[in-house]
C-alpha positions as a printed Julia matrix, in Angstrom:
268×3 Matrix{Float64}:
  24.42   16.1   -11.0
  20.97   16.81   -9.61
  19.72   13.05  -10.02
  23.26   11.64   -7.75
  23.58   14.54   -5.39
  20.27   13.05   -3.48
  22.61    9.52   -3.07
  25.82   11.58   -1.61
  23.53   13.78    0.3
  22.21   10.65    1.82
  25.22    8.97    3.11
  26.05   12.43    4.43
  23.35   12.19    6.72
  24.04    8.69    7.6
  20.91    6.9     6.08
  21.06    2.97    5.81
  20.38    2.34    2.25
  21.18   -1.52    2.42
  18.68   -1.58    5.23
  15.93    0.49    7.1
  15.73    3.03    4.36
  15.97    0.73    1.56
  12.52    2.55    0.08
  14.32    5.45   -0.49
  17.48    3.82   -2.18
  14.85    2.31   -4.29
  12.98    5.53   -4.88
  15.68    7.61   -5.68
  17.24    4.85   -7.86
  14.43    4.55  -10.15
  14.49    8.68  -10.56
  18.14    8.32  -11.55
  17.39    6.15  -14.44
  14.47    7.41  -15.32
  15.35   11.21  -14.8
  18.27   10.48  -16.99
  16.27    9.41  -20.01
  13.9    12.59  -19.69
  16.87   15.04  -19.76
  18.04   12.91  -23.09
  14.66   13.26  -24.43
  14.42   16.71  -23.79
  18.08   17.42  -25.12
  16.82   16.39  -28.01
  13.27   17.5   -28.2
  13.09   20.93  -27.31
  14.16   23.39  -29.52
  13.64   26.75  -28.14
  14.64   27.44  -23.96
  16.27   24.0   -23.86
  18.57   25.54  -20.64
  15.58   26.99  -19.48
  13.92   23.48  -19.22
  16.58   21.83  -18.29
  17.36   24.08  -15.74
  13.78   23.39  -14.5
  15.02   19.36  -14.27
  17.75   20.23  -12.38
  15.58   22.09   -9.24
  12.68   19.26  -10.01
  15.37   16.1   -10.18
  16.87   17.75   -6.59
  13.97   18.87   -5.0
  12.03   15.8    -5.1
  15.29   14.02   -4.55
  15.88   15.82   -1.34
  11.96   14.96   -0.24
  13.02   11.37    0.3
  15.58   12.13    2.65
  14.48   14.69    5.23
  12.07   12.97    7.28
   9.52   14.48    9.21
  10.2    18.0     8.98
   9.9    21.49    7.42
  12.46   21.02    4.96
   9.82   18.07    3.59
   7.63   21.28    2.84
  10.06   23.3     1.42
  11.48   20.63   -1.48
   8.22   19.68   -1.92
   6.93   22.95   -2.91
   9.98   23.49   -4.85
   9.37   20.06   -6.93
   5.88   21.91   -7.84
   7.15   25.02   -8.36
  10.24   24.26  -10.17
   8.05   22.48  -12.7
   7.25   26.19  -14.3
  10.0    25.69  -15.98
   9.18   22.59  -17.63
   6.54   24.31  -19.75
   8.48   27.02  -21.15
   9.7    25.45  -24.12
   6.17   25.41  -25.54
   3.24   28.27  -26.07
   1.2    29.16  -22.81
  -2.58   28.29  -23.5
  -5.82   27.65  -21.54
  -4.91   22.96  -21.42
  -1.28   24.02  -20.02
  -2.07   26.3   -17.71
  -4.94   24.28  -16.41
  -2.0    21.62  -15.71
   0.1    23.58  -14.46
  -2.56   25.2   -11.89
  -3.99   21.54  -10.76
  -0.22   20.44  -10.3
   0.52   23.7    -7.76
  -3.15   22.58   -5.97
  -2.18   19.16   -5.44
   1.39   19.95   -4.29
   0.07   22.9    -2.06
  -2.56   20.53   -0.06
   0.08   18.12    0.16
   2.16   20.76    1.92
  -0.55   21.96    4.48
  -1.34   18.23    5.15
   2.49   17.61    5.88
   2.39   21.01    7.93
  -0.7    19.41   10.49
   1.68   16.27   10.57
   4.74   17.86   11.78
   3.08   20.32   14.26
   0.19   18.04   15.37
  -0.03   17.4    19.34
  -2.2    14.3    18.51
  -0.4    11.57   16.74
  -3.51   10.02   15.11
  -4.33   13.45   14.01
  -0.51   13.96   12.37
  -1.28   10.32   11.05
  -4.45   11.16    9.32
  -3.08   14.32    7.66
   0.25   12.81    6.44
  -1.87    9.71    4.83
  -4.45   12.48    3.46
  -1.55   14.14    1.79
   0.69   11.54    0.61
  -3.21    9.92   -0.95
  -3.91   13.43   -2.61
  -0.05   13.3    -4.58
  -0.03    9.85   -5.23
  -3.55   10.4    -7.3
  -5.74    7.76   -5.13
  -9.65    7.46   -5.83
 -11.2     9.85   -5.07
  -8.4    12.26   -4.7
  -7.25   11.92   -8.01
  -8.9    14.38  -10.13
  -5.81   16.56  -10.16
  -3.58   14.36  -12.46
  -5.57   13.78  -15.57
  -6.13   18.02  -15.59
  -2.17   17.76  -15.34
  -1.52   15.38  -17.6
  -3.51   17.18  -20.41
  -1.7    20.28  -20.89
   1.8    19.09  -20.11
   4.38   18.63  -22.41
   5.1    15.26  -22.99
   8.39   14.72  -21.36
   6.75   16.43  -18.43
   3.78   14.18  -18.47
   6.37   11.62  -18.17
   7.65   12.76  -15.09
   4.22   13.29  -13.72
   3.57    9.38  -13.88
   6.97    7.89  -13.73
   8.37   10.1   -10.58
   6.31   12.61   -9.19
   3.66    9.92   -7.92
   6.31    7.34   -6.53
   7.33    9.63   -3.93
   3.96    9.68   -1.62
   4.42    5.74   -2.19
   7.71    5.47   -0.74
   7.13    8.09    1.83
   4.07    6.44    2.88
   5.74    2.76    3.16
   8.65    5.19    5.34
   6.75    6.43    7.67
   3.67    5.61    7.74
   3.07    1.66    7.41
   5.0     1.44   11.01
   2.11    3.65   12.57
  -1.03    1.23   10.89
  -1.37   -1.46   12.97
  -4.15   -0.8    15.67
  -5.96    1.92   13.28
  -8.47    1.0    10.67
  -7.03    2.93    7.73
  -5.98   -0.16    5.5
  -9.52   -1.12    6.04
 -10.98    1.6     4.48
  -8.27    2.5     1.8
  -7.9    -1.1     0.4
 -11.4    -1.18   -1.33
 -11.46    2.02   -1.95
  -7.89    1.19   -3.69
  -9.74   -2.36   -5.41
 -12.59    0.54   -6.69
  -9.83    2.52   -8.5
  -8.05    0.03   -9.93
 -10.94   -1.3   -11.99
 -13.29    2.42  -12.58
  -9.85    4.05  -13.76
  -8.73    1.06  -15.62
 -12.49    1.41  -17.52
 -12.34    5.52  -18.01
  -8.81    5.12  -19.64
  -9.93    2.46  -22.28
 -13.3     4.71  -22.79
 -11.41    8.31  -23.42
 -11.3     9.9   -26.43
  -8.22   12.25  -25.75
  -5.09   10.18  -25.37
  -2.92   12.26  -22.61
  -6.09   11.98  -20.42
  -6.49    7.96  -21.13
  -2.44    7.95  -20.18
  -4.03    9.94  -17.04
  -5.98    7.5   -15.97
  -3.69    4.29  -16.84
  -1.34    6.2   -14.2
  -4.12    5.82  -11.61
  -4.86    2.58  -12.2
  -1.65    1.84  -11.43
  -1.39    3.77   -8.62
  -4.2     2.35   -7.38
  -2.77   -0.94   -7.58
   0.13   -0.05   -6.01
  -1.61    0.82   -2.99
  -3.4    -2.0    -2.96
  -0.35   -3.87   -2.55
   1.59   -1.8    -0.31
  -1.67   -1.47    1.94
  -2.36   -5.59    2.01
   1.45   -5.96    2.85
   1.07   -3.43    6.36
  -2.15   -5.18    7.04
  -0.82   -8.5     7.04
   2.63   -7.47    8.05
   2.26   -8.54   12.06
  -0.71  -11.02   11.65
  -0.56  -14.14   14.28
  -1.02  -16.65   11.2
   1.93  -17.32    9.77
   0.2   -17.65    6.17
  -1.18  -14.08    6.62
   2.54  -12.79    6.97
   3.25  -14.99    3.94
   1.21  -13.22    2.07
   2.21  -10.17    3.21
   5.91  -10.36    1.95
   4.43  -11.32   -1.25
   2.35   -7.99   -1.93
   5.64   -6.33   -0.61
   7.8    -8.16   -3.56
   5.14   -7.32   -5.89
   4.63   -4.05   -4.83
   8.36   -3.93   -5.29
   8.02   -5.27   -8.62
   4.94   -3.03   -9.83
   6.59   -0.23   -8.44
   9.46   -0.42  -11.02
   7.68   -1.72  -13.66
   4.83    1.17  -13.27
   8.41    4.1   -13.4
């Protein structure tokens, strides 16, 4: 119920799936499908708390569900803190120790700068300044270079179905958000110029430091933001292009989109 109540609440509120806010349809259609496979998995695999855990899904599933669809205001804070917090839960089915709690701790610290980021963007009497502090937050969840030292800390201690919803979900959300509200905002500001090497950079040092780790979760870690990486790469080529004068520029820039698109999905 958690993983469709995000589609009814949305036509409730009157959002235009087929059209402006087709990045949300398409965010919160790849956490139906892939939210639905976790809760088999963890039907299956957890044998002690299962309710507990699942219980945990439920609030996570919703919470970040609900984060697509409220827009630019405090309710965005509030499901987003309740995604992190909600993901207690997760970890109950296993034995506390030093790796999980370590996860669990960097996953609260990246959701909770995220929050005060998205608090400067609602309340902010400057628009560029709001701008700047949504992009740093969205850059912090989505585990961009540089920001990214969070996720491979969270990866490590999680369990794995958790882990799963680290890379698959949780990170597709600052994506979509991002493309939402923020790639209207870019043109006449100089943040694609700076992200997209910074974005090339990540793509290749994290590809490198996942074939080079020893521990596997953290390798996984750092697969995730390579592809992350990429994905911003793509989505921040697309907006730069998007309202260029040469018409070969805007071709290209509908063809990051589609791949984005494409790399999106297969990445979840």
């Amino acid at each position: 119920a958690s993983l469709i109540l995000p589609f009814l609440i949305g036509r409730v509120l009157g959002l235009d799936f087929m059209g402006s806010d087709s990045p949300l349809l398409i965010g919160l259609s790849l956490q139906a499908g892939l939210g639905a496979f976790i809760a088999l998995y963890v039907n299956g695999y957890e044998k002690e708390r299962k309710a507990l855990v699942l219980l945990g899904y439920s609030f996570f599933f919703l919470s970040t569900g609900l984060c697509y669809l409220v827009g630019k205001s405090l309710w965005l804070i509030l499901f987003w803190e309740l995604s992190t917090i909600s993901a207690f839960l997760l970890y109950v089915g296993g034995k506390w120790n030093d790796a999980s709690i370590r996860s669990f701790v960097a996953l609260v610290a990246a959701g909770g700068i995220g929050a005060f980021c998205f608090t400067f963007w609602i309340y902010a009497s400057n628009p560029h300044a709001g701008l700047f502090f949504l992009i740093l937050g969205l850059l912090i969840k989505s585990a961009f270079f540089g920001v990214h030292y969070w996720l491979p800390e969270a990866h490590a201690g999680a369990p794995a179905h958790a882990s799963a919803a680290y890379s698959g979900l949780l990170v597709n959300l600052p994506l979509v958000l991002f493309s939402k509200f923020a790639v209207p905002l870019l043109p006449g500001t100089h943040y694609a110029y700076i992200l997209i090497p910074l974005a090339g950079i990540g793509v290749l040092w994290a590809g490198i430091t996942a074939l080079f780790s020893k521990e596997v979760k953290k390798s996984i870690a750092y697969s995730t933001v390579e592809n992350m990486n990429f994905l911003w790469l793509c989505l921040l080529l697309s907006a730069l292009w998007q309202n260029s004068e040469q018409e070969s520029l805007r071709s290209l820039s509908k063809a990051f989109g589609v791949l984005f698109l494409i790399s999106l999905v297969h990445h979840s």
